[in-house]
Tab-separated table of C-alpha atoms in Angstrom:
chain	number	residue	atom	x	y	z
A	8	UNK	CA	-12.743	25.198	-11.984
A	9	UNK	CA	-9.423	24.557	-11.082
A	10	UNK	CA	-8.255	22.844	-8.245
A	11	UNK	CA	-4.935	23.968	-6.639
A	12	UNK	CA	-3.584	21.107	-4.537
A	13	UNK	CA	-2.344	22.063	-0.925
A	14	UNK	CA	1.670	22.790	-0.503
A	15	UNK	CA	2.039	22.532	-4.415
A	16	UNK	CA	2.109	24.612	-6.819
A	17	UNK	CA	0.215	22.183	-9.338
A	18	UNK	CA	-3.131	23.315	-10.600
A	19	UNK	CA	-5.399	20.732	-12.306
A	20	UNK	CA	-7.758	21.684	-14.484
A	21	UNK	CA	-10.882	19.972	-14.775
A	22	UNK	CA	-11.786	19.154	-18.670
A	23	UNK	CA	-15.344	19.925	-19.353
A	24	UNK	CA	-14.914	18.104	-22.954
A	25	UNK	CA	-12.082	16.194	-24.423
A	26	UNK	CA	-8.826	17.763	-25.240
A	27	UNK	CA	-8.315	17.753	-28.890
A	28	UNK	CA	-5.205	16.908	-30.741
A	29	UNK	CA	-2.828	20.348	-30.376
A	30	UNK	CA	-4.369	21.681	-27.478
A	31	UNK	CA	-2.278	22.523	-24.450
A	32	UNK	CA	-2.348	19.799	-22.412
A	33	UNK	CA	0.517	20.815	-19.676
A	34	UNK	CA	2.216	24.232	-19.335
A	35	UNK	CA	4.959	24.692	-16.543
A	36	UNK	CA	6.868	28.022	-15.636
A	37	UNK	CA	9.741	28.838	-13.774
A	38	UNK	CA	9.453	25.342	-12.130
A	39	UNK	CA	12.649	24.922	-9.787
A	40	UNK	CA	13.256	22.246	-7.185
A	41	UNK	CA	15.895	22.557	-4.597
A	42	UNK	CA	17.230	19.613	-2.334
A	43	UNK	CA	18.561	20.816	0.523
A	44	UNK	CA	20.337	23.930	-1.201
A	45	UNK	CA	21.150	21.981	-4.627
A	46	UNK	CA	19.232	23.137	-7.320
A	47	UNK	CA	18.210	20.451	-9.010
A	48	UNK	CA	16.054	21.845	-11.431
A	49	UNK	CA	16.648	25.885	-12.625
A	50	UNK	CA	13.584	27.881	-13.402
A	51	UNK	CA	12.466	25.417	-16.436
A	52	UNK	CA	9.421	26.628	-18.594
A	53	UNK	CA	7.912	24.036	-20.782
A	54	UNK	CA	4.499	22.974	-22.389
A	55	UNK	CA	3.618	20.684	-24.749
A	56	UNK	CA	-0.108	19.765	-26.667
A	57	UNK	CA	-2.229	17.000	-26.726
A	58	UNK	CA	-0.710	14.002	-28.899
A	59	UNK	CA	2.868	15.152	-28.868
A	60	UNK	CA	5.692	12.694	-27.924
A	61	UNK	CA	8.514	14.613	-26.093
A	62	UNK	CA	11.877	12.818	-24.793
A	63	UNK	CA	14.176	14.316	-22.666
A	64	UNK	CA	17.878	13.325	-22.692
A	65	UNK	CA	20.780	14.280	-20.513
A	66	UNK	CA	23.294	12.986	-18.116
A	67	UNK	CA	22.584	11.514	-15.311
A	68	UNK	CA	22.097	14.103	-12.603
A	69	UNK	CA	21.103	16.732	-15.208
A	70	UNK	CA	17.279	17.013	-13.085
A	71	UNK	CA	15.296	15.184	-15.940
A	72	UNK	CA	13.785	12.807	-13.619
A	73	UNK	CA	12.959	15.550	-10.830
A	74	UNK	CA	11.380	17.688	-13.509
A	75	UNK	CA	9.098	14.768	-14.721
A	76	UNK	CA	8.188	13.603	-11.152
A	77	UNK	CA	7.348	16.794	-10.527
A	78	UNK	CA	4.489	17.184	-13.182
A	79	UNK	CA	2.422	14.609	-10.838
A	80	UNK	CA	3.464	15.744	-7.476
A	81	UNK	CA	6.093	12.974	-6.541
A	82	UNK	CA	8.603	15.878	-6.065
A	83	UNK	CA	7.255	18.929	-4.546
A	84	UNK	CA	8.566	22.031	-6.634
A	85	UNK	CA	10.180	24.857	-4.839
A	86	UNK	CA	8.916	27.307	-7.200
A	87	UNK	CA	6.862	27.644	-10.111
A	88	UNK	CA	3.316	26.803	-11.443
A	89	UNK	CA	2.420	23.462	-13.150
A	90	UNK	CA	-0.923	23.788	-15.440
A	91	UNK	CA	-2.228	20.507	-16.211
A	92	UNK	CA	-5.112	19.870	-18.442
A	93	UNK	CA	-6.006	15.929	-17.595
A	94	UNK	CA	-4.650	13.065	-15.518
A	95	UNK	CA	-1.282	11.647	-15.682
A	96	UNK	CA	-0.142	8.368	-15.477
A	97	UNK	CA	3.569	7.006	-14.849
A	98	UNK	CA	6.104	4.407	-15.249
A	99	UNK	CA	8.648	3.671	-13.171
A	100	UNK	CA	12.709	3.067	-13.874
A	101	UNK	CA	12.207	-0.146	-11.064
A	102	UNK	CA	8.565	-1.077	-12.459
A	103	UNK	CA	7.241	-0.526	-8.515
A	104	UNK	CA	4.639	-3.068	-9.206
A	105	UNK	CA	2.556	-4.178	-5.978
A	106	UNK	CA	4.115	-7.513	-5.157
A	107	UNK	CA	1.115	-8.789	-3.156
A	108	UNK	CA	-0.986	-8.764	-6.051
A	109	UNK	CA	-1.178	-10.484	-9.247
A	110	UNK	CA	-0.633	-8.733	-12.462
A	111	UNK	CA	-4.364	-8.616	-13.004
A	112	UNK	CA	-4.581	-7.436	-9.426
A	113	UNK	CA	-2.033	-4.419	-10.187
A	114	UNK	CA	-4.060	-3.225	-13.538
A	115	UNK	CA	-7.167	-3.232	-11.608
A	116	UNK	CA	-6.841	-1.906	-7.986
A	117	UNK	CA	-6.769	1.549	-8.655
A	118	UNK	CA	-9.515	1.934	-11.060
A	119	UNK	CA	-11.756	-0.238	-8.424
A	120	UNK	CA	-10.853	1.941	-5.421
A	121	UNK	CA	-9.965	5.332	-6.864
A	122	UNK	CA	-12.387	5.185	-9.409
A	123	UNK	CA	-14.873	2.954	-8.238
A	124	UNK	CA	-15.261	1.225	-11.127
A	125	UNK	CA	-17.203	-2.368	-11.066
A	126	UNK	CA	-14.815	-5.737	-11.017
A	127	UNK	CA	-16.016	-7.380	-13.944
A	128	UNK	CA	-16.162	-3.993	-16.225
A	129	UNK	CA	-12.575	-3.256	-15.421
A	130	UNK	CA	-11.344	-6.489	-15.855
A	131	UNK	CA	-12.494	-6.620	-19.416
A	132	UNK	CA	-10.776	-3.437	-19.833
A	133	UNK	CA	-7.648	-5.112	-17.851
A	134	UNK	CA	-7.688	-7.860	-20.366
A	135	UNK	CA	-7.710	-5.474	-23.629
A	136	UNK	CA	-4.522	-3.758	-22.058
A	137	UNK	CA	-2.976	-7.076	-21.189
A	138	UNK	CA	-3.155	-7.909	-24.932
A	139	UNK	CA	-2.288	-5.017	-25.891
A	140	UNK	CA	1.226	-5.298	-23.823
A	141	UNK	CA	1.244	-9.140	-25.086
A	142	UNK	CA	0.941	-10.350	-21.702
A	143	UNK	CA	-2.721	-12.121	-21.599
A	144	UNK	CA	-1.403	-15.252	-20.382
A	145	UNK	CA	0.115	-13.649	-17.126
A	146	UNK	CA	-2.835	-12.086	-15.818
A	147	UNK	CA	-2.983	-14.535	-12.527
A	148	UNK	CA	0.604	-14.796	-12.037
A	149	UNK	CA	2.709	-12.506	-9.749
A	150	UNK	CA	5.090	-9.917	-10.209
A	151	UNK	CA	8.004	-11.781	-9.178
A	152	UNK	CA	7.202	-14.552	-11.390
A	153	UNK	CA	8.008	-12.570	-14.441
A	154	UNK	CA	11.141	-11.314	-16.165
A	155	UNK	CA	11.724	-7.557	-15.619
A	156	UNK	CA	10.729	-6.538	-19.020
A	157	UNK	CA	7.089	-8.162	-18.218
A	158	UNK	CA	6.749	-6.138	-15.120
A	159	UNK	CA	7.732	-2.971	-16.909
A	160	UNK	CA	4.884	-3.720	-19.741
A	161	UNK	CA	2.316	-4.955	-16.888
A	162	UNK	CA	3.402	-1.436	-15.544
A	163	UNK	CA	2.546	0.352	-18.265
A	164	UNK	CA	-1.105	-1.410	-18.486
A	165	UNK	CA	-1.652	-0.536	-14.893
A	166	UNK	CA	-0.633	3.365	-15.625
A	167	UNK	CA	-3.349	3.051	-18.780
A	168	UNK	CA	-5.959	1.321	-16.855
A	169	UNK	CA	-6.404	4.602	-15.293
A	170	UNK	CA	-7.313	6.053	-18.751
A	171	UNK	CA	-4.199	9.193	-18.405
A	172	UNK	CA	-4.469	11.915	-21.001
A	173	UNK	CA	-0.766	12.409	-20.551
A	174	UNK	CA	1.656	9.335	-19.753
A	175	UNK	CA	5.158	10.155	-18.157
A	176	UNK	CA	8.219	7.365	-18.464
A	177	UNK	CA	11.153	7.837	-15.971
A	178	UNK	CA	13.165	5.825	-17.495
A	179	UNK	CA	11.728	2.848	-18.556
A	180	UNK	CA	14.138	0.722	-19.751
A	181	UNK	CA	17.270	1.836	-17.826
A	182	UNK	CA	16.841	-1.322	-15.187
A	183	UNK	CA	16.566	-3.577	-17.820
A	184	UNK	CA	18.865	-6.268	-19.605
A	185	UNK	CA	19.652	-4.481	-23.322
A	186	UNK	CA	18.185	-7.190	-24.780
A	187	UNK	CA	14.517	-7.213	-23.763
A	188	UNK	CA	14.117	-3.413	-23.936
A	189	UNK	CA	12.610	-3.952	-27.336
A	190	UNK	CA	9.845	-5.433	-26.045
A	191	UNK	CA	8.971	-2.631	-23.547
A	192	UNK	CA	10.144	0.087	-26.153
A	193	UNK	CA	7.552	-1.457	-29.044
A	194	UNK	CA	4.734	-0.989	-26.500
A	195	UNK	CA	5.696	2.571	-26.306
A	196	UNK	CA	5.974	2.448	-29.907
A	197	UNK	CA	2.297	1.265	-29.796
A	198	UNK	CA	1.067	4.003	-27.520
A	199	UNK	CA	2.336	6.710	-29.589
A	200	UNK	CA	1.136	5.481	-32.696
A	201	UNK	CA	-2.553	5.491	-30.948
A	202	UNK	CA	-1.700	9.284	-30.384
A	203	UNK	CA	-1.010	8.762	-26.674
A	204	UNK	CA	0.428	12.688	-25.313
A	205	UNK	CA	3.904	11.055	-23.915
A	206	UNK	CA	6.857	12.508	-22.232
A	207	UNK	CA	9.599	9.598	-21.771
A	208	UNK	CA	13.112	10.298	-19.800
A	209	UNK	CA	15.225	8.104	-21.488
A	210	UNK	CA	18.605	7.048	-22.531
A	211	UNK	CA	17.790	5.224	-25.556
A	212	UNK	CA	18.535	7.549	-28.266
A	213	UNK	CA	17.307	5.521	-31.183
A	214	UNK	CA	13.908	5.418	-29.242
A	215	UNK	CA	13.960	9.488	-28.610
A	216	UNK	CA	15.093	9.808	-32.768
A	217	UNK	CA	12.411	7.292	-33.982
A	218	UNK	CA	9.314	7.871	-31.854
A	219	UNK	CA	9.507	11.557	-30.381
A	220	UNK	CA	8.353	14.452	-32.169
A	221	UNK	CA	10.624	16.995	-29.844
A	222	UNK	CA	13.876	16.308	-28.029
A	223	UNK	CA	14.831	17.775	-25.078
A	224	UNK	CA	18.536	18.265	-23.777
A	225	UNK	CA	18.750	18.772	-20.448
A	226	UNK	CA	21.645	19.906	-18.386
A	227	UNK	CA	22.769	21.165	-14.724
A	228	UNK	CA	18.992	21.749	-14.173
A	229	UNK	CA	18.230	23.519	-17.333
A	230	UNK	CA	16.727	22.769	-20.686
A	231	UNK	CA	19.718	23.532	-22.772
A	232	UNK	CA	18.402	22.438	-26.330
A	233	UNK	CA	15.282	21.576	-27.739
A	234	UNK	CA	13.890	20.548	-31.246
A	235	UNK	CA	12.784	17.917	-33.572
A	236	UNK	CA	14.983	14.436	-33.538
A	237	UNK	CA	16.782	15.747	-36.464
A	238	UNK	CA	17.734	19.107	-35.247
A	239	UNK	CA	18.756	17.547	-31.875
A	240	UNK	CA	20.973	14.314	-32.977
A	241	UNK	CA	21.952	15.661	-36.599
A	242	UNK	CA	22.540	19.666	-36.213
A	243	UNK	CA	23.276	19.886	-32.194
A	244	UNK	CA	23.947	23.959	-31.577
A	245	UNK	CA	25.521	23.896	-28.218
A	246	UNK	CA	28.569	22.506	-26.813
A	247	UNK	CA	27.181	20.286	-24.196
A	248	UNK	CA	24.983	18.447	-26.545
A	249	UNK	CA	27.596	18.043	-28.669
A	250	UNK	CA	29.548	16.657	-25.878
A	251	UNK	CA	26.841	14.845	-24.592
A	252	UNK	CA	26.154	12.669	-28.197
A	253	UNK	CA	29.819	12.199	-28.413
A	254	UNK	CA	30.139	10.349	-24.806
A	255	UNK	CA	26.912	8.529	-25.364
A	256	UNK	CA	27.795	7.243	-29.037
A	257	UNK	CA	31.421	6.700	-28.367
B	24	UNK	CA	20.427	-57.063	37.650
B	25	UNK	CA	16.687	-57.769	38.387
B	26	UNK	CA	16.510	-56.056	41.661
B	27	UNK	CA	17.832	-52.614	39.339
B	28	UNK	CA	14.590	-53.335	36.997
B	29	UNK	CA	12.323	-54.204	39.898
B	30	UNK	CA	13.553	-50.874	41.765
B	31	UNK	CA	13.152	-49.086	38.336
B	32	UNK	CA	9.848	-50.250	37.810
B	33	UNK	CA	8.788	-49.237	40.916
B	34	UNK	CA	10.214	-45.795	41.018
B	35	UNK	CA	7.995	-45.290	37.661
B	36	UNK	CA	5.131	-46.303	38.784
B	37	UNK	CA	5.183	-44.066	41.763
B	38	UNK	CA	6.331	-40.929	39.638
B	39	UNK	CA	3.470	-41.792	37.407
B	40	UNK	CA	1.196	-42.045	40.197
B	41	UNK	CA	2.332	-38.723	41.890
B	42	UNK	CA	2.187	-36.733	38.287
B	43	UNK	CA	-1.580	-38.060	38.539
B	44	UNK	CA	-1.843	-36.457	41.591
B	45	UNK	CA	-0.509	-32.997	40.974
B	46	UNK	CA	-1.630	-32.808	37.249
B	47	UNK	CA	-4.948	-31.402	37.952
B	48	UNK	CA	-3.749	-28.119	39.980
B	49	UNK	CA	-1.036	-27.793	36.756
B	50	UNK	CA	-3.981	-28.122	33.979
B	51	UNK	CA	-5.664	-25.218	36.079
B	52	UNK	CA	-2.739	-23.282	36.026
B	53	UNK	CA	-2.256	-23.809	32.115
B	54	UNK	CA	-5.663	-22.969	31.526
B	55	UNK	CA	-4.921	-19.422	33.178
B	56	UNK	CA	-1.878	-19.254	31.445
B	57	UNK	CA	-3.435	-19.734	28.411
B	58	UNK	CA	-6.206	-17.278	28.827
B	59	UNK	CA	-3.647	-14.989	29.931
B	60	UNK	CA	-1.657	-15.223	26.726
B	61	UNK	CA	-4.785	-15.122	24.293
B	62	UNK	CA	-6.434	-11.566	26.160
B	63	UNK	CA	-2.573	-10.455	25.903
B	64	UNK	CA	-2.130	-11.158	22.059
B	65	UNK	CA	-6.028	-10.438	20.915
B	66	UNK	CA	-5.695	-6.813	22.421
B	67	UNK	CA	-1.741	-6.429	22.149
B	68	UNK	CA	-1.645	-7.297	18.235
B	69	UNK	CA	-4.094	-4.614	17.041
B	70	UNK	CA	-3.320	-2.009	20.093
B	71	UNK	CA	0.277	-1.842	18.196
B	72	UNK	CA	-0.805	-0.678	14.849
B	73	UNK	CA	-2.204	2.920	15.978
B	74	UNK	CA	1.253	3.121	17.896
B	75	UNK	CA	2.930	2.164	15.216
B	76	UNK	CA	1.489	4.680	12.569
B	77	UNK	CA	1.876	7.411	15.210
B	78	UNK	CA	5.201	6.798	15.722
B	79	UNK	CA	5.729	7.541	12.228
B	80	UNK	CA	3.355	10.696	11.926
B	81	UNK	CA	4.302	13.738	11.060
B	82	UNK	CA	2.113	15.785	13.673
B	83	UNK	CA	4.449	15.646	16.193
B	84	UNK	CA	2.603	15.705	19.473
B	85	UNK	CA	0.891	12.062	18.459
B	86	UNK	CA	4.626	11.268	17.367
B	87	UNK	CA	6.378	11.655	20.526
B	88	UNK	CA	3.412	10.655	22.577
B	89	UNK	CA	3.773	7.069	20.869
B	90	UNK	CA	7.530	7.153	20.819
B	91	UNK	CA	7.823	7.567	24.422
B	92	UNK	CA	5.049	5.104	25.350
B	93	UNK	CA	7.230	2.952	23.409
B	94	UNK	CA	10.231	4.204	25.440
B	95	UNK	CA	8.659	3.213	28.824
B	96	UNK	CA	6.983	0.247	28.134
B	97	UNK	CA	9.890	-1.432	26.174
B	98	UNK	CA	12.977	0.112	28.557
B	99	UNK	CA	11.613	-0.968	31.819
B	100	UNK	CA	11.233	-4.422	32.930
B	101	UNK	CA	7.666	-6.611	32.628
B	102	UNK	CA	8.100	-7.568	36.311
B	103	UNK	CA	8.305	-4.124	37.369
B	104	UNK	CA	5.272	-3.063	35.611
B	105	UNK	CA	2.977	-5.819	37.046
B	106	UNK	CA	4.362	-4.873	40.721
B	107	UNK	CA	3.463	-1.355	39.189
B	108	UNK	CA	-0.204	-2.062	38.406
B	109	UNK	CA	-1.056	-4.691	40.779
B	110	UNK	CA	-0.741	-1.820	43.217
B	111	UNK	CA	-1.174	1.555	41.017
B	112	UNK	CA	-4.886	-0.146	39.305
B	113	UNK	CA	-6.720	-0.385	42.633
B	114	UNK	CA	-5.718	3.162	43.573
B	115	UNK	CA	-6.410	4.286	40.416
B	116	UNK	CA	-10.006	2.739	39.747
B	117	UNK	CA	-10.607	2.643	43.510
B	118	UNK	CA	-11.420	-1.542	42.988
B	119	UNK	CA	-9.174	-4.332	44.085
B	120	UNK	CA	-9.183	-6.350	40.280
B	121	UNK	CA	-8.759	-9.727	39.582
B	122	UNK	CA	-4.902	-10.624	39.100
B	123	UNK	CA	-5.908	-12.381	35.354
B	124	UNK	CA	-7.272	-8.770	34.486
B	125	UNK	CA	-4.321	-6.753	35.986
B	126	UNK	CA	-1.991	-9.314	34.503
B	127	UNK	CA	-3.569	-8.972	30.949
B	128	UNK	CA	-3.557	-4.794	31.173
B	129	UNK	CA	-0.173	-4.987	32.064
B	130	UNK	CA	1.224	-7.633	29.407
B	131	UNK	CA	-1.150	-5.807	26.698
B	132	UNK	CA	0.591	-2.457	27.335
B	133	UNK	CA	4.061	-3.959	27.187
B	134	UNK	CA	3.586	-6.562	24.221
B	135	UNK	CA	1.639	-3.231	22.176
B	136	UNK	CA	5.091	-1.413	22.418
B	137	UNK	CA	7.203	-4.492	21.285
B	138	UNK	CA	4.693	-4.952	18.537
B	139	UNK	CA	4.441	-1.296	17.512
B	140	UNK	CA	8.251	-1.537	16.696
B	141	UNK	CA	7.923	-4.427	14.621
B	142	UNK	CA	5.238	-2.961	12.454
B	143	UNK	CA	7.107	0.389	12.443
B	144	UNK	CA	9.987	-1.532	10.990
B	145	UNK	CA	7.950	-3.541	8.634
B	146	UNK	CA	6.286	-0.390	7.221
B	147	UNK	CA	9.870	1.230	7.125
B	148	UNK	CA	11.145	-1.671	5.295
B	149	UNK	CA	8.585	-1.107	2.191
B	150	UNK	CA	10.350	0.379	-0.829
B	151	UNK	CA	9.596	4.054	-1.162
B	152	UNK	CA	8.719	2.993	-5.020
B	153	UNK	CA	5.259	1.722	-3.429
B	154	UNK	CA	4.329	4.614	-2.039
B	155	UNK	CA	5.139	6.491	-5.426
B	156	UNK	CA	3.414	3.991	-7.743
B	157	UNK	CA	0.417	4.632	-5.224
B	158	UNK	CA	0.330	8.265	-5.446
B	159	UNK	CA	0.768	8.394	-9.285
B	160	UNK	CA	-2.324	6.195	-9.638
B	161	UNK	CA	-4.181	8.756	-7.345
B	162	UNK	CA	-4.780	6.271	-4.592
B	163	UNK	CA	-5.272	7.827	-1.420
B	164	UNK	CA	-3.041	7.538	1.559
B	165	UNK	CA	-4.870	5.937	3.641
B	166	UNK	CA	-6.129	3.196	0.951
B	167	UNK	CA	-2.228	2.977	0.386
B	168	UNK	CA	-1.204	2.084	3.808
B	169	UNK	CA	-4.370	-0.383	4.001
B	170	UNK	CA	-4.549	-1.637	0.736
B	171	UNK	CA	-0.481	-1.547	-0.150
B	172	UNK	CA	1.656	-0.951	2.561
B	173	UNK	CA	0.310	-3.367	5.806
B	174	UNK	CA	-0.280	-6.296	3.547
B	175	UNK	CA	3.089	-6.069	2.375
B	176	UNK	CA	4.344	-5.799	5.728
B	177	UNK	CA	2.562	-9.285	7.017
B	178	UNK	CA	5.424	-11.025	5.505
B	179	UNK	CA	8.127	-9.350	7.195
B	180	UNK	CA	6.657	-8.834	10.543
B	181	UNK	CA	5.633	-12.349	10.871
B	182	UNK	CA	8.854	-13.934	12.157
B	183	UNK	CA	9.593	-11.434	14.502
B	184	UNK	CA	5.644	-11.310	15.798
B	185	UNK	CA	5.826	-14.991	15.935
B	186	UNK	CA	9.166	-15.005	18.092
B	187	UNK	CA	7.327	-12.379	20.587
B	188	UNK	CA	4.542	-14.864	20.764
B	189	UNK	CA	6.814	-17.748	22.193
B	190	UNK	CA	8.391	-15.276	24.147
B	191	UNK	CA	5.303	-14.590	25.677
B	192	UNK	CA	4.058	-17.860	26.199
B	193	UNK	CA	7.381	-18.046	28.699
B	194	UNK	CA	6.633	-14.425	30.127
B	195	UNK	CA	3.268	-15.440	31.773
B	196	UNK	CA	5.162	-17.147	34.472
B	197	UNK	CA	6.089	-13.613	35.582
B	198	UNK	CA	2.169	-13.077	36.569
B	199	UNK	CA	3.014	-15.536	39.551
B	200	UNK	CA	4.713	-12.383	41.322
B	201	UNK	CA	1.408	-10.549	41.581
B	202	UNK	CA	-0.499	-14.067	42.697
B	203	UNK	CA	-2.248	-15.008	39.315
B	204	UNK	CA	-2.249	-18.842	39.661
B	205	UNK	CA	-0.900	-19.944	36.288
B	206	UNK	CA	0.981	-23.111	35.583
B	207	UNK	CA	4.342	-21.363	37.467
B	208	UNK	CA	2.389	-20.856	40.554
B	209	UNK	CA	0.759	-23.878	40.451
B	210	UNK	CA	4.409	-26.089	39.800
B	211	UNK	CA	6.007	-23.999	42.164
B	212	UNK	CA	3.296	-24.482	45.064
B	213	UNK	CA	3.542	-28.202	44.395
B	214	UNK	CA	7.301	-28.139	44.513
B	215	UNK	CA	7.327	-26.285	48.111
B	216	UNK	CA	4.510	-28.561	49.432
B	217	UNK	CA	5.949	-31.993	48.485
B	218	UNK	CA	9.786	-31.038	48.148
B	219	UNK	CA	9.729	-33.040	44.839
B	220	UNK	CA	11.206	-30.723	41.782
B	221	UNK	CA	8.797	-33.501	39.263
B	222	UNK	CA	6.361	-30.388	38.978
B	223	UNK	CA	8.874	-28.584	37.546
B	224	UNK	CA	9.687	-31.194	34.992
B	225	UNK	CA	5.871	-31.536	33.900
B	226	UNK	CA	5.374	-27.413	33.547
B	227	UNK	CA	8.775	-27.061	31.261
B	228	UNK	CA	6.756	-30.034	29.290
B	229	UNK	CA	3.765	-28.330	29.104
B	230	UNK	CA	5.295	-24.751	28.346
B	231	UNK	CA	7.482	-26.831	25.616
B	232	UNK	CA	4.558	-28.432	24.060
B	233	UNK	CA	2.900	-24.811	23.696
B	234	UNK	CA	6.203	-22.703	22.272
B	235	UNK	CA	6.252	-26.424	19.706
B	236	UNK	CA	2.752	-25.547	18.566
B	237	UNK	CA	3.206	-22.153	17.663
B	238	UNK	CA	6.467	-22.723	15.863
B	239	UNK	CA	4.430	-24.914	13.945
B	240	UNK	CA	1.632	-22.465	13.514
B	241	UNK	CA	4.105	-19.637	12.552
B	242	UNK	CA	5.793	-21.965	10.065
B	243	UNK	CA	2.603	-22.137	8.438
B	244	UNK	CA	1.625	-18.740	8.031
B	245	UNK	CA	4.935	-17.560	7.013
B	246	UNK	CA	4.738	-20.283	3.891
B	247	UNK	CA	1.307	-18.898	3.214
B	248	UNK	CA	2.234	-15.415	3.507
B	249	UNK	CA	5.693	-15.572	0.911
B	250	UNK	CA	3.856	-17.136	-1.363
B	251	UNK	CA	3.817	-14.317	-4.088
B	252	UNK	CA	7.493	-14.140	-3.127
B	253	UNK	CA	8.277	-17.281	-4.619
B	254	UNK	CA	9.395	-18.190	-7.816
B	255	UNK	CA	7.413	-20.741	-9.652
B	256	UNK	CA	9.109	-23.819	-9.532
B	257	UNK	CA	10.601	-24.804	-13.300
């Protein structure tokens, strides 16, 4: 049975068995989002398959974050339909860790409160996740005591603890010092290698080029161009994409 | 020179003896003050929370009610409220209430309004990203408020709340106008009877002892709740 959320056009389909790689995990139709008259996202159609890694690039104000945030309901869409075949996890530009909880507390809180997981069971899983993001020794410290890059890796572990089928990354490295973005990107690379489905809104063109299966260029609320990293970065078709690539590589 | 010291010694002994005489009455007044203070804090601290949450609600009848409540109780003098309830409660309930009960009711209603505004400010001061992170993790609205927002609010509201508590110590003196036998009334009684201001000085010292105690407690609490907000040394 599909469940439609009140006031929102997100239809969460309950999955009977696990999705196979290649099955549709997300299908969005005519997504439009207006903020007091200004159209941030303009009739966008989008779909992706399980295991796929999609990078969304574009100038700031192009609607890419708004589009991403509409997938898990952080932005209520004005028009359209979102079919979601699984659960989402999200990583934010500013990490948004819970400052009053330790790193471990951040990771285990939602699984305990939302999924009713047993404490020792989820702590074991948290330990694995801490190892995955390379921060086992930060288990019992508070977010304020670690660097931005470390906080973001904890935030990734926190999202993963809910076992999401699709990970949404909203400019995960934009708030970090350039020299530490690598640590976060390498964790994301690991996830990609583990076949995690991911949508990444990013300004990291090299990362998009190396990790994404598909790159989408958004501008003025529309998806202007999409293709493989090679098509987008080596052979851009539209003038707007060429202009955009020129400005950022200059 | 010798005469000066002997006069001074006599004065001192006489004053000490006088304080010994008025002290039992003042201490009885202090006890009433402490009762009024404790009951007010105990009841108004929790009562402020639903009013704060109500003031933030989308459902307008509740929001308007809570905001109006705060508007009235914060916008009129506590003294007026005391007089009002002193006359109104017996009419409303048909029984003359104890002065302490009347004072507690008035103080609780008044202080809940102040605490509600402090809580509301604290809640609104929490970054929107905290709500978004909670929502993205599927945490319910109630659980987000209880487990994520309110614990963080503690740190923000602690200084203004302890400030209000100190104000409350001094506000208890107002209850003397409805003949509650608290410290202010006790000291005024002694002063009027003996035409000697010593009782006021003693009362002032007692008030200062309480405000000092509260300052110490609030500093301790602030340290405890700011723990997660401080970088490790080194």
